[in-house]
Amino acid sequence: MNEKRSSRLSGFYDKPQPERAATVIEWAGLSPKDAAALDGSGGLTAEQADHMIENVVGLHSLPLGVAANFLINGREVLVPMAIEEPSVVAGASFMAKLIREGGGFHAHTTEPHMIGQMQIIGSPDLRAARFALLENKTRILDLANQIDPVLIKAGGGARDLDVRLIDDSPIGPFLVAHLIYDTRDAMGANAVNTACETLAPTIEQITGGRVHLRILSNLADRRLARARCVAPTASLAFGDFTGERVRDGIIEAYAFAAADSYRAATHNKGIMNGVDAVVIATGNDWRAIEAGAHAYAARGGKYTSLSAWGKDADGNLAGTLEMPMAVGIVGGATKVHPTAQAALKLMGVTTARELAEIIVSVGLAQNLAALRALATEGIQRGHMGLHARQVAIAAGAVGNEVEIVAGKMVAEKKVRVDRAEEILRGIRAG
Ligand code: MEV
């Protein structure tokens, strides 16, 4: 692999789709099979899908874009994003370009520790049962480590046991044991659930209670991904907006999300636009990531912003994002889905932690894109061009008519199907 290559692909946005695909395929040195999975000519078959879920009748496709310009921990990365919403891929690419000027993204992750929960009901003495479990921790962890030799060989396995007393619930007090399990490059739901189910009889014997639920927690707060970045103030200037004004506007917008849950939900949704698009492109479980993100955002008892924005010592805009990131690169759909495989190869990731570091960086870039637009000209202006193209197509425009009709409507600030039809009639009449 050529490590000198840059993710800054000039003119990428303006290229026709097949040329764009060819550029990316060559850039990453993808095999013909991976190339076909990426450019849409290959990919998941109905037969493969039939083995993935039940009652399969066909396939459901999404656009796959590639975000350019990302520099993450000093590495050039092209990021595959599966998403139906306009402006997301362009927003991420644009912000990644500004952030390159500040040294790119610095991202890291904690160890990939998942939490498996066991609900223990009916122990005669809850406090004594809790202590008994903690006294038997080594035995329980040893037992857990006999379950999955593949994971142990990969360096994973049971790491710790916490036991919590839930004082008050609709059925009264009970115990919850948390098995802390290192799932390495797997998302780990299967491994964790199997471990909890296997441990349950031993836990019952030790506590004298009944183990009811045995399932992982999606609040994966021991598997965190963190990214930070700096956007030089000068790089933020555009049109009539000075860099200082944009920077301060972004910080004010962040303050709104930090203080108000109604705003925080939308602010975090903007982060998830970027996060989910990469999670989906790589065949990971985006519901798990969503659940973890929002639970983490509410961990202090009040739902708030996942990211933070302020000024660094030189007065530049500095941002951070921290969130759970339970993604894998082995097992499940990541392994079966040809496009997910191609997506991982495009990014050149070899560990789940590296993937998580890319995803959290994209989330931060996406957040910046939204705040920059909202704090300046508003979100609709950027959307207008793409919306106009969709309206032109709805009016019957084909080929280069689409751009002509859309361009005219945007210039006139009249993006309507009736106007598109009128312009189209004009073009066709010569
Ligand atoms: C739209 O998909 C996402 C935004 O609403 C995010 C935000 O408001 O920060 C623009």
Tab-separated table of N, CA, C and O and ligand atoms in Angstrom, residues 85 263 266-267 269-270 273 370 374 379, ligand 1:
chain	number	residue	atom	x	y	z
A	85	GLU	N	-29.468	10.475	3.067
A	85	GLU	CA	-29.685	11.919	3.261
A	85	GLU	C	-28.653	12.757	2.506
A	85	GLU	O	-27.448	12.565	2.688
A	263	ARG	N	-32.568	20.503	22.143
A	263	ARG	CA	-31.536	20.796	21.147
A	263	ARG	C	-30.499	19.656	21.090
A	263	ARG	O	-30.042	19.282	20.009
A	266	THR	N	-31.218	16.814	18.667
A	266	THR	CA	-30.978	17.123	17.251
A	266	THR	C	-29.483	17.234	16.969
A	266	THR	O	-28.997	16.772	15.926
A	267	HIS	N	-28.779	17.851	17.886
A	267	HIS	CA	-27.325	17.993	17.801
A	267	HIS	C	-26.684	16.597	17.689
A	267	HIS	O	-25.869	16.332	16.798
A	269	LYS	N	-28.215	13.886	16.828
A	269	LYS	CA	-28.672	13.250	15.576
A	269	LYS	C	-27.711	13.598	14.439
A	269	LYS	O	-27.404	12.769	13.581
A	270	GLY	N	-27.258	14.832	14.447
A	270	GLY	CA	-26.292	15.258	13.420
A	270	GLY	C	-24.994	14.456	13.520
A	270	GLY	O	-24.405	14.071	12.511
A	273	ASN	N	-25.622	11.076	12.074
A	273	ASN	CA	-25.660	11.041	10.600
A	273	ASN	C	-24.338	10.484	10.077
A	273	ASN	O	-24.313	9.662	9.163
A	370	ALA	N	-22.760	20.455	10.582
A	370	ALA	CA	-24.114	20.921	10.914
A	370	ALA	C	-24.056	22.240	11.672
A	370	ALA	O	-24.783	23.196	11.348
A	374	LEU	N	-25.642	25.778	10.603
A	374	LEU	CA	-26.699	26.355	11.444
A	374	LEU	C	-26.294	27.711	12.012
A	374	LEU	O	-27.134	28.608	12.141
A	379	ILE	N	-29.368	25.821	7.466
A	379	ILE	CA	-29.151	24.508	6.885
A	379	ILE	C	-29.774	24.378	5.486
A	379	ILE	O	-29.363	23.561	4.677
B	1	MEV	C1	-30.049	16.898	10.020
B	1	MEV	O1	-30.048	15.562	9.558
B	1	MEV	C2	-29.047	17.075	11.145
B	1	MEV	C3	-29.051	18.449	11.819
B	1	MEV	O2	-30.358	18.756	12.292
B	1	MEV	C4	-28.078	18.380	12.981
B	1	MEV	C5	-28.091	19.591	13.897
B	1	MEV	O3	-29.130	20.278	13.974
B	1	MEV	O4	-27.051	19.813	14.544
B	1	MEV	C6	-28.673	19.541	10.865
